[in-house]
Amino acid sequence: MPEISFEWDERKNRSNQRKHGICFEDAQKAFLDPKRIIAKDTAHSSHSESRYYCFARVGDEVVTVRFTRRSDKIRIFGAGFWRKGKKTYEEES
């Protein structure tokens, strides 16, 4: 299995950490959860770029990671511990 590569904007990472309490370095661990759920973000996708949610457990918490695929990398642009994401994860797992 090929190794997954991640990227993000560092200013957005710092802002996300202040606002939502999780840095993108930790958020990328969501993709290691074998029970993770990937769902298309139809509200924020466009003709030129599809966006997705990853609902997964990181440590003792369920995190929602907002991301897209660019070339061979996953670009993270948001993450947090949102109730809706936790509910989705628990209902589907």
PDB file of N, CA and C in Angstrom:
ATOM      1  N   MET A   1       0.847  -1.183   0.000  1.00  0.00           N
ATOM      2  CA  MET A   1       0.000   0.000   0.000  1.00  0.00           C
ATOM      3  C   MET A   1       0.890   1.243   0.000  1.00  0.00           C
ATOM      4  N   PRO A   2       0.644   2.182  -0.905  1.00  0.00           N
ATOM      5  CA  PRO A   2       1.479   3.386  -0.943  1.00  0.00           C
ATOM      6  C   PRO A   2       1.232   4.265   0.273  1.00  0.00           C
ATOM      7  N   GLU A   3       2.280   4.962   0.662  1.00  0.00           N
ATOM      8  CA  GLU A   3       2.180   5.879   1.793  1.00  0.00           C
ATOM      9  C   GLU A   3       1.370   7.101   1.375  1.00  0.00           C
ATOM     10  N   ILE A   4       0.512   7.566   2.269  1.00  0.00           N
ATOM     11  CA  ILE A   4      -0.305   8.740   1.990  1.00  0.00           C
ATOM     12  C   ILE A   4       0.504   9.985   2.338  1.00  0.00           C
ATOM     13  N   SER A   5       0.487  10.969   1.445  1.00  0.00           N
ATOM     14  CA  SER A   5       1.149  12.247   1.688  1.00  0.00           C
ATOM     15  C   SER A   5       0.092  13.308   1.973  1.00  0.00           C
ATOM     16  N   PHE A   6       0.421  14.197   2.886  1.00  0.00           N
ATOM     17  CA  PHE A   6      -0.490  15.264   3.287  1.00  0.00           C
ATOM     18  C   PHE A   6       0.167  16.615   3.066  1.00  0.00           C
ATOM     19  N   GLU A   7      -0.682  17.634   2.886  1.00  0.00           N
ATOM     20  CA  GLU A   7      -0.211  19.004   2.821  1.00  0.00           C
ATOM     21  C   GLU A   7      -1.307  19.903   3.381  1.00  0.00           C
ATOM     22  N   TRP A   8      -0.917  21.117   3.742  1.00  0.00           N
ATOM     23  CA  TRP A   8      -1.864  22.112   4.233  1.00  0.00           C
ATOM     24  C   TRP A   8      -1.185  23.456   4.282  1.00  0.00           C
ATOM     25  N   ASP A   9      -1.987  24.479   4.431  1.00  0.00           N
ATOM     26  CA  ASP A   9      -1.501  25.841   4.615  1.00  0.00           C
ATOM     27  C   ASP A   9      -1.203  26.023   6.105  1.00  0.00           C
ATOM     28  N   GLU A  10       0.008  26.416   6.424  1.00  0.00           N
ATOM     29  CA  GLU A  10       0.421  26.497   7.826  1.00  0.00           C
ATOM     30  C   GLU A  10      -0.349  27.570   8.600  1.00  0.00           C
ATOM     31  N   ARG A  11      -0.677  28.682   7.966  1.00  0.00           N
ATOM     32  CA  ARG A  11      -1.487  29.704   8.664  1.00  0.00           C
ATOM     33  C   ARG A  11      -2.863  29.149   9.005  1.00  0.00           C
ATOM     34  N   LYS A  12      -3.456  28.416   8.070  1.00  0.00           N
ATOM     35  CA  LYS A  12      -4.763  27.792   8.316  1.00  0.00           C
ATOM     36  C   LYS A  12      -4.651  26.756   9.431  1.00  0.00           C
ATOM     37  N   ASN A  13      -3.553  26.038   9.475  1.00  0.00           N
ATOM     38  CA  ASN A  13      -3.317  25.049  10.527  1.00  0.00           C
ATOM     39  C   ASN A  13      -3.321  25.726  11.906  1.00  0.00           C
ATOM     40  N   ARG A  14      -2.578  26.822  12.031  1.00  0.00           N
ATOM     41  CA  ARG A  14      -2.522  27.527  13.326  1.00  0.00           C
ATOM     42  C   ARG A  14      -3.885  28.092  13.708  1.00  0.00           C
ATOM     43  N   SER A  15      -4.586  28.642  12.739  1.00  0.00           N
ATOM     44  CA  SER A  15      -5.925  29.176  12.976  1.00  0.00           C
ATOM     45  C   SER A  15      -6.886  28.068  13.398  1.00  0.00           C
ATOM     46  N   ASN A  16      -6.815  26.938  12.717  1.00  0.00           N
ATOM     47  CA  ASN A  16      -7.676  25.802  13.042  1.00  0.00           C
ATOM     48  C   ASN A  16      -7.393  25.295  14.454  1.00  0.00           C
ATOM     49  N   GLN A  17      -6.135  25.256  14.830  1.00  0.00           N
ATOM     50  CA  GLN A  17      -5.776  24.772  16.165  1.00  0.00           C
ATOM     51  C   GLN A  17      -6.353  25.694  17.241  1.00  0.00           C
ATOM     52  N   ARG A  18      -6.265  27.005  17.030  1.00  0.00           N
ATOM     53  CA  ARG A  18      -6.830  27.953  18.002  1.00  0.00           C
ATOM     54  C   ARG A  18      -8.350  27.836  18.069  1.00  0.00           C
ATOM     55  N   LYS A  19      -8.968  27.712  16.903  1.00  0.00           N
ATOM     56  CA  LYS A  19     -10.432  27.737  16.828  1.00  0.00           C
ATOM     57  C   LYS A  19     -11.074  26.408  17.223  1.00  0.00           C
ATOM     58  N   HIS A  20     -10.461  25.287  16.819  1.00  0.00           N
ATOM     59  CA  HIS A  20     -11.099  23.979  16.996  1.00  0.00           C
ATOM     60  C   HIS A  20     -10.324  23.011  17.890  1.00  0.00           C
ATOM     61  N   GLY A  21      -9.142  23.394  18.351  1.00  0.00           N
ATOM     62  CA  GLY A  21      -8.409  22.567  19.300  1.00  0.00           C
ATOM     63  C   GLY A  21      -7.708  21.355  18.726  1.00  0.00           C
ATOM     64  N   ILE A  22      -7.472  21.346  17.421  1.00  0.00           N
ATOM     65  CA  ILE A  22      -6.724  20.247  16.822  1.00  0.00           C
ATOM     66  C   ILE A  22      -5.863  20.781  15.681  1.00  0.00           C
ATOM     67  N   CYS A  23      -4.614  20.343  15.643  1.00  0.00           N
ATOM     68  CA  CYS A  23      -3.714  20.733  14.558  1.00  0.00           C
ATOM     69  C   CYS A  23      -3.825  19.706  13.437  1.00  0.00           C
ATOM     70  N   PHE A  24      -3.412  20.104  12.252  1.00  0.00           N
ATOM     71  CA  PHE A  24      -3.513  19.223  11.099  1.00  0.00           C
ATOM     72  C   PHE A  24      -2.560  18.028  11.203  1.00  0.00           C
ATOM     73  N   GLU A  25      -1.459  18.187  11.944  1.00  0.00           N
ATOM     74  CA  GLU A  25      -0.559  17.046  12.158  1.00  0.00           C
ATOM     75  C   GLU A  25      -1.307  15.920  12.860  1.00  0.00           C
ATOM     76  N   ASP A  26      -2.134  16.264  13.837  1.00  0.00           N
ATOM     77  CA  ASP A  26      -2.932  15.246  14.531  1.00  0.00           C
ATOM     78  C   ASP A  26      -4.128  14.811  13.694  1.00  0.00           C
ATOM     79  N   ALA A  27      -4.728  15.741  12.968  1.00  0.00           N
ATOM     80  CA  ALA A  27      -5.902  15.422  12.147  1.00  0.00           C
ATOM     81  C   ALA A  27      -5.575  14.376  11.080  1.00  0.00           C
ATOM     82  N   GLN A  28      -4.357  14.373  10.559  1.00  0.00           N
ATOM     83  CA  GLN A  28      -4.018  13.402   9.515  1.00  0.00           C
ATOM     84  C   GLN A  28      -4.070  11.964  10.035  1.00  0.00           C
ATOM     85  N   LYS A  29      -3.991  11.784  11.347  1.00  0.00           N
ATOM     86  CA  LYS A  29      -4.072  10.444  11.938  1.00  0.00           C
ATOM     87  C   LYS A  29      -5.450   9.816  11.725  1.00  0.00           C
ATOM     88  N   ALA A  30      -6.455  10.641  11.416  1.00  0.00           N
ATOM     89  CA  ALA A  30      -7.802  10.121  11.154  1.00  0.00           C
ATOM     90  C   ALA A  30      -7.789   9.104  10.016  1.00  0.00           C
ATOM     91  N   PHE A  31      -6.899   9.289   9.061  1.00  0.00           N
ATOM     92  CA  PHE A  31      -6.855   8.411   7.900  1.00  0.00           C
ATOM     93  C   PHE A  31      -6.282   7.033   8.230  1.00  0.00           C
ATOM     94  N   LEU A  32      -5.774   6.856   9.439  1.00  0.00           N
ATOM     95  CA  LEU A  32      -5.258   5.557   9.877  1.00  0.00           C
ATOM     96  C   LEU A  32      -6.343   4.692  10.505  1.00  0.00           C
ATOM     97  N   ASP A  33      -7.477   5.289  10.853  1.00  0.00           N
ATOM     98  CA  ASP A  33      -8.570   4.546  11.482  1.00  0.00           C
ATOM     99  C   ASP A  33      -9.198   3.610  10.450  1.00  0.00           C
ATOM    100  N   PRO A  34      -9.132   2.303  10.670  1.00  0.00           N
ATOM    101  CA  PRO A  34      -9.709   1.376   9.685  1.00  0.00           C
ATOM    102  C   PRO A  34     -11.231   1.517   9.558  1.00  0.00           C
ATOM    103  N   LYS A  35     -11.884   2.134  10.526  1.00  0.00           N
ATOM    104  CA  LYS A  35     -13.333   2.334  10.475  1.00  0.00           C
ATOM    105  C   LYS A  35     -13.707   3.735   9.987  1.00  0.00           C
ATOM    106  N   ARG A  36     -12.737   4.485   9.480  1.00  0.00           N
ATOM    107  CA  ARG A  36     -13.013   5.851   9.020  1.00  0.00           C
ATOM    108  C   ARG A  36     -14.110   5.841   7.962  1.00  0.00           C
ATOM    109  N   ILE A  37     -14.809   6.954   7.892  1.00  0.00           N
ATOM    110  CA  ILE A  37     -15.865   7.130   6.907  1.00  0.00           C
ATOM    111  C   ILE A  37     -15.490   8.340   6.057  1.00  0.00           C
ATOM    112  N   ILE A  38     -15.508   8.162   4.747  1.00  0.00           N
ATOM    113  CA  ILE A  38     -15.234   9.252   3.817  1.00  0.00           C
ATOM    114  C   ILE A  38     -16.555   9.591   3.128  1.00  0.00           C
ATOM    115  N   ALA A  39     -16.914  10.870   3.154  1.00  0.00           N
ATOM    116  CA  ALA A  39     -18.153  11.319   2.518  1.00  0.00           C
ATOM    117  C   ALA A  39     -17.867  12.561   1.691  1.00  0.00           C
ATOM    118  N   LYS A  40     -18.519  12.681   0.561  1.00  0.00           N
ATOM    119  CA  LYS A  40     -18.332  13.851  -0.291  1.00  0.00           C
ATOM    120  C   LYS A  40     -19.020  15.056   0.340  1.00  0.00           C
ATOM    121  N   ASP A  41     -18.332  16.176   0.311  1.00  0.00           N
ATOM    122  CA  ASP A  41     -18.869  17.454   0.788  1.00  0.00           C
ATOM    123  C   ASP A  41     -19.498  18.143  -0.417  1.00  0.00           C
ATOM    124  N   THR A  42     -20.752  17.830  -0.674  1.00  0.00           N
ATOM    125  CA  THR A  42     -21.416  18.362  -1.867  1.00  0.00           C
ATOM    126  C   THR A  42     -21.626  19.870  -1.784  1.00  0.00           C
ATOM    127  N   ALA A  43     -21.754  20.402  -0.581  1.00  0.00           N
ATOM    128  CA  ALA A  43     -21.984  21.844  -0.422  1.00  0.00           C
ATOM    129  C   ALA A  43     -20.765  22.676  -0.801  1.00  0.00           C
ATOM    130  N   HIS A  44     -19.548  22.106  -0.657  1.00  0.00           N
ATOM    131  CA  HIS A  44     -18.336  22.875  -0.906  1.00  0.00           C
ATOM    132  C   HIS A  44     -17.520  22.363  -2.097  1.00  0.00           C
ATOM    133  N   SER A  45     -17.995  21.330  -2.768  1.00  0.00           N
ATOM    134  CA  SER A  45     -17.315  20.836  -3.964  1.00  0.00           C
ATOM    135  C   SER A  45     -17.679  21.736  -5.141  1.00  0.00           C
ATOM    136  N   SER A  46     -16.801  21.750  -6.128  1.00  0.00           N
ATOM    137  CA  SER A  46     -17.057  22.536  -7.332  1.00  0.00           C
ATOM    138  C   SER A  46     -16.764  21.673  -8.552  1.00  0.00           C
ATOM    139  N   HIS A  47     -16.968  22.232  -9.725  1.00  0.00           N
ATOM    140  CA  HIS A  47     -16.655  21.495 -10.954  1.00  0.00           C
ATOM    141  C   HIS A  47     -15.170  21.177 -11.044  1.00  0.00           C
ATOM    142  N   SER A  48     -14.357  22.066 -10.498  1.00  0.00           N
ATOM    143  CA  SER A  48     -12.912  21.878 -10.624  1.00  0.00           C
ATOM    144  C   SER A  48     -12.291  21.084  -9.472  1.00  0.00           C
ATOM    145  N   GLU A  49     -13.016  20.960  -8.346  1.00  0.00           N
ATOM    146  CA  GLU A  49     -12.419  20.259  -7.202  1.00  0.00           C
ATOM    147  C   GLU A  49     -13.496  19.658  -6.311  1.00  0.00           C
ATOM    148  N   SER A  50     -13.382  18.365  -6.056  1.00  0.00           N
ATOM    149  CA  SER A  50     -14.272  17.686  -5.112  1.00  0.00           C
ATOM    150  C   SER A  50     -13.681  17.782  -3.718  1.00  0.00           C
ATOM    151  N   ARG A  51     -14.550  18.012  -2.754  1.00  0.00           N
ATOM    152  CA  ARG A  51     -14.123  18.078  -1.355  1.00  0.00           C
ATOM    153  C   ARG A  51     -14.818  16.978  -0.567  1.00  0.00           C
ATOM    154  N   TYR A  52     -14.163  16.589   0.542  1.00  0.00           N
ATOM    155  CA  TYR A  52     -14.640  15.438   1.303  1.00  0.00           C
ATOM    156  C   TYR A  52     -14.529  15.681   2.804  1.00  0.00           C
ATOM    157  N   TYR A  53     -15.247  14.830   3.541  1.00  0.00           N
ATOM    158  CA  TYR A  53     -15.118  14.731   4.991  1.00  0.00           C
ATOM    159  C   TYR A  53     -14.533  13.362   5.310  1.00  0.00           C
ATOM    160  N   CYS A  54     -13.696  13.315   6.313  1.00  0.00           N
ATOM    161  CA  CYS A  54     -13.245  12.055   6.894  1.00  0.00           C
ATOM    162  C   CYS A  54     -13.679  12.079   8.349  1.00  0.00           C
ATOM    163  N   PHE A  55     -14.549  11.151   8.720  1.00  0.00           N
ATOM    164  CA  PHE A  55     -14.997  10.998  10.106  1.00  0.00           C
ATOM    165  C   PHE A  55     -14.241   9.810  10.679  1.00  0.00           C
ATOM    166  N   ALA A  56     -13.485  10.026  11.751  1.00  0.00           N
ATOM    167  CA  ALA A  56     -12.654   8.943  12.271  1.00  0.00           C
ATOM    168  C   ALA A  56     -12.261   9.195  13.719  1.00  0.00           C
ATOM    169  N   ARG A  57     -11.816   8.135  14.340  1.00  0.00           N
ATOM    170  CA  ARG A  57     -11.341   8.232  15.719  1.00  0.00           C
ATOM    171  C   ARG A  57      -9.847   8.551  15.710  1.00  0.00           C
ATOM    172  N   VAL A  58      -9.507   9.559  16.522  1.00  0.00           N
ATOM    173  CA  VAL A  58      -8.109   9.910  16.778  1.00  0.00           C
ATOM    174  C   VAL A  58      -7.985   9.923  18.297  1.00  0.00           C
ATOM    175  N   GLY A  59      -7.279   8.937  18.817  1.00  0.00           N
ATOM    176  CA  GLY A  59      -7.227   8.793  20.270  1.00  0.00           C
ATOM    177  C   GLY A  59      -8.607   8.440  20.793  1.00  0.00           C
ATOM    178  N   ASP A  60      -9.065   9.175  21.786  1.00  0.00           N
ATOM    179  CA  ASP A  60     -10.371   8.909  22.390  1.00  0.00           C
ATOM    180  C   ASP A  60     -11.498   9.734  21.785  1.00  0.00           C
ATOM    181  N   GLU A  61     -11.195  10.550  20.794  1.00  0.00           N
ATOM    182  CA  GLU A  61     -12.186  11.465  20.216  1.00  0.00           C
ATOM    183  C   GLU A  61     -12.480  11.109  18.762  1.00  0.00           C
ATOM    184  N   VAL A  62     -13.663  11.495  18.308  1.00  0.00           N
ATOM    185  CA  VAL A  62     -14.002  11.388  16.890  1.00  0.00           C
ATOM    186  C   VAL A  62     -13.778  12.759  16.274  1.00  0.00           C
ATOM    187  N   VAL A  63     -12.996  12.788  15.217  1.00  0.00           N
ATOM    188  CA  VAL A  63     -12.655  14.039  14.540  1.00  0.00           C
ATOM    189  C   VAL A  63     -13.258  14.036  13.136  1.00  0.00           C
ATOM    190  N   THR A  64     -13.616  15.228  12.683  1.00  0.00           N
ATOM    191  CA  THR A  64     -14.041  15.429  11.301  1.00  0.00           C
ATOM    192  C   THR A  64     -12.933  16.213  10.602  1.00  0.00           C
ATOM    193  N   VAL A  65     -12.434  15.662   9.507  1.00  0.00           N
ATOM    194  CA  VAL A  65     -11.381  16.323   8.737  1.00  0.00           C
ATOM    195  C   VAL A  65     -11.960  16.693   7.375  1.00  0.00           C
ATOM    196  N   ARG A  66     -11.832  17.956   7.006  1.00  0.00           N
ATOM    197  CA  ARG A  66     -12.256  18.429   5.686  1.00  0.00           C
ATOM    198  C   ARG A  66     -11.024  18.439   4.787  1.00  0.00           C
ATOM    199  N   PHE A  67     -11.156  17.825   3.594  1.00  0.00           N
ATOM    200  CA  PHE A  67      -9.981  17.685   2.742  1.00  0.00           C
ATOM    201  C   PHE A  67     -10.362  17.564   1.280  1.00  0.00           C
ATOM    202  N   THR A  68      -9.348  17.617   0.439  1.00  0.00           N
ATOM    203  CA  THR A  68      -9.473  17.343  -0.987  1.00  0.00           C
ATOM    204  C   THR A  68      -8.243  16.565  -1.424  1.00  0.00           C
ATOM    205  N   ARG A  69      -8.312  16.006  -2.626  1.00  0.00           N
ATOM    206  CA  ARG A  69      -7.148  15.333  -3.214  1.00  0.00           C
ATOM    207  C   ARG A  69      -6.562  16.256  -4.263  1.00  0.00           C
ATOM    208  N   ARG A  70      -5.270  16.485  -4.180  1.00  0.00           N
ATOM    209  CA  ARG A  70      -4.561  17.270  -5.198  1.00  0.00           C
ATOM    210  C   ARG A  70      -3.337  16.471  -5.610  1.00  0.00           C
ATOM    211  N   SER A  71      -3.340  16.067  -6.850  1.00  0.00           N
ATOM    212  CA  SER A  71      -2.297  15.179  -7.378  1.00  0.00           C
ATOM    213  C   SER A  71      -2.259  13.927  -6.534  1.00  0.00           C
ATOM    214  N   ASP A  72      -1.143  13.653  -5.914  1.00  0.00           N
ATOM    215  CA  ASP A  72      -1.013  12.442  -5.103  1.00  0.00           C
ATOM    216  C   ASP A  72      -1.042  12.748  -3.616  1.00  0.00           C
ATOM    217  N   LYS A  73      -1.595  13.913  -3.238  1.00  0.00           N
ATOM    218  CA  LYS A  73      -1.602  14.319  -1.827  1.00  0.00           C
ATOM    219  C   LYS A  73      -3.012  14.607  -1.345  1.00  0.00           C
ATOM    220  N   ILE A  74      -3.184  14.442  -0.057  1.00  0.00           N
ATOM    221  CA  ILE A  74      -4.411  14.859   0.616  1.00  0.00           C
ATOM    222  C   ILE A  74      -4.129  16.229   1.204  1.00  0.00           C
ATOM    223  N   ARG A  75      -4.924  17.222   0.791  1.00  0.00           N
ATOM    224  CA  ARG A  75      -4.778  18.587   1.314  1.00  0.00           C
ATOM    225  C   ARG A  75      -5.859  18.813   2.357  1.00  0.00           C
ATOM    226  N   ILE A  76      -5.426  18.980   3.608  1.00  0.00           N
ATOM    227  CA  ILE A  76      -6.341  19.228   4.720  1.00  0.00           C
ATOM    228  C   ILE A  76      -6.579  20.724   4.826  1.00  0.00           C
ATOM    229  N   PHE A  77      -7.844  21.121   4.981  1.00  0.00           N
ATOM    230  CA  PHE A  77      -8.132  22.544   5.164  1.00  0.00           C
ATOM    231  C   PHE A  77      -9.068  22.808   6.327  1.00  0.00           C
ATOM    232  N   GLY A  78      -9.396  21.780   7.090  1.00  0.00           N
ATOM    233  CA  GLY A  78     -10.200  21.992   8.287  1.00  0.00           C
ATOM    234  C   GLY A  78     -10.317  20.709   9.085  1.00  0.00           C
ATOM    235  N   ALA A  79     -10.451  20.847  10.406  1.00  0.00           N
ATOM    236  CA  ALA A  79     -10.639  19.694  11.279  1.00  0.00           C
ATOM    237  C   ALA A  79     -11.232  20.165  12.597  1.00  0.00           C
ATOM    238  N   GLY A  80     -12.012  19.301  13.199  1.00  0.00           N
ATOM    239  CA  GLY A  80     -12.584  19.645  14.490  1.00  0.00           C
ATOM    240  C   GLY A  80     -13.342  18.482  15.092  1.00  0.00           C
ATOM    241  N   PHE A  81     -13.757  18.671  16.307  1.00  0.00           N
ATOM    242  CA  PHE A  81     -14.505  17.665  17.053  1.00  0.00           C
ATOM    243  C   PHE A  81     -15.977  18.067  17.052  1.00  0.00           C
ATOM    244  N   TRP A  82     -16.655  17.852  15.912  1.00  0.00           N
ATOM    245  CA  TRP A  82     -18.022  18.308  15.740  1.00  0.00           C
ATOM    246  C   TRP A  82     -19.009  17.188  16.032  1.00  0.00           C
ATOM    247  N   ARG A  83     -20.097  17.540  16.711  1.00  0.00           N
ATOM    248  CA  ARG A  83     -21.113  16.550  17.096  1.00  0.00           C
ATOM    249  C   ARG A  83     -21.674  15.793  15.896  1.00  0.00           C
ATOM    250  N   LYS A  84     -21.927  16.507  14.804  1.00  0.00           N
ATOM    251  CA  LYS A  84     -22.498  15.857  13.626  1.00  0.00           C
ATOM    252  C   LYS A  84     -21.556  14.787  13.075  1.00  0.00           C
ATOM    253  N   GLY A  85     -20.270  15.081  13.062  1.00  0.00           N
ATOM    254  CA  GLY A  85     -19.292  14.091  12.598  1.00  0.00           C
ATOM    255  C   GLY A  85     -19.224  12.888  13.515  1.00  0.00           C
ATOM    256  N   LYS A  86     -19.288  13.125  14.809  1.00  0.00           N
ATOM    257  CA  LYS A  86     -19.278  12.028  15.775  1.00  0.00           C
ATOM    258  C   LYS A  86     -20.506  11.154  15.599  1.00  0.00           C
ATOM    259  N   LYS A  87     -21.655  11.788  15.400  1.00  0.00           N
ATOM    260  CA  LYS A  87     -22.897  11.040  15.207  1.00  0.00           C
ATOM    261  C   LYS A  87     -22.818  10.181  13.952  1.00  0.00           C
ATOM    262  N   THR A  88     -22.328  10.752  12.860  1.00  0.00           N
ATOM    263  CA  THR A  88     -22.171  10.007  11.614  1.00  0.00           C
ATOM    264  C   THR A  88     -21.259   8.803  11.806  1.00  0.00           C
ATOM    265  N   TYR A  89     -20.143   9.031  12.473  1.00  0.00           N
ATOM    266  CA  TYR A  89     -19.181   7.939  12.705  1.00  0.00           C
ATOM    267  C   TYR A  89     -19.802   6.825  13.531  1.00  0.00           C
ATOM    268  N   GLU A  90     -20.481   7.196  14.604  1.00  0.00           N
ATOM    269  CA  GLU A  90     -21.054   6.191  15.500  1.00  0.00           C
ATOM    270  C   GLU A  90     -22.202   5.428  14.838  1.00  0.00           C
ATOM    271  N   GLU A  91     -22.981   6.104  14.004  1.00  0.00           N
ATOM    272  CA  GLU A  91     -24.089   5.421  13.331  1.00  0.00           C
ATOM    273  C   GLU A  91     -23.589   4.449  12.261  1.00  0.00           C
ATOM    274  N   GLU A  92     -22.492   4.778  11.611  1.00  0.00           N
ATOM    275  CA  GLU A  92     -21.984   3.961  10.513  1.00  0.00           C
ATOM    276  C   GLU A  92     -21.016   2.871  10.964  1.00  0.00           C
ATOM    277  N   SER A  93     -20.409   3.025  12.126  1.00  0.00           N
ATOM    278  CA  SER A  93     -19.391   2.056  12.583  1.00  0.00           C
ATOM    279  C   SER A  93     -20.006   0.841  13.218  1.00  0.00           C
TER     280      SER A  93
END
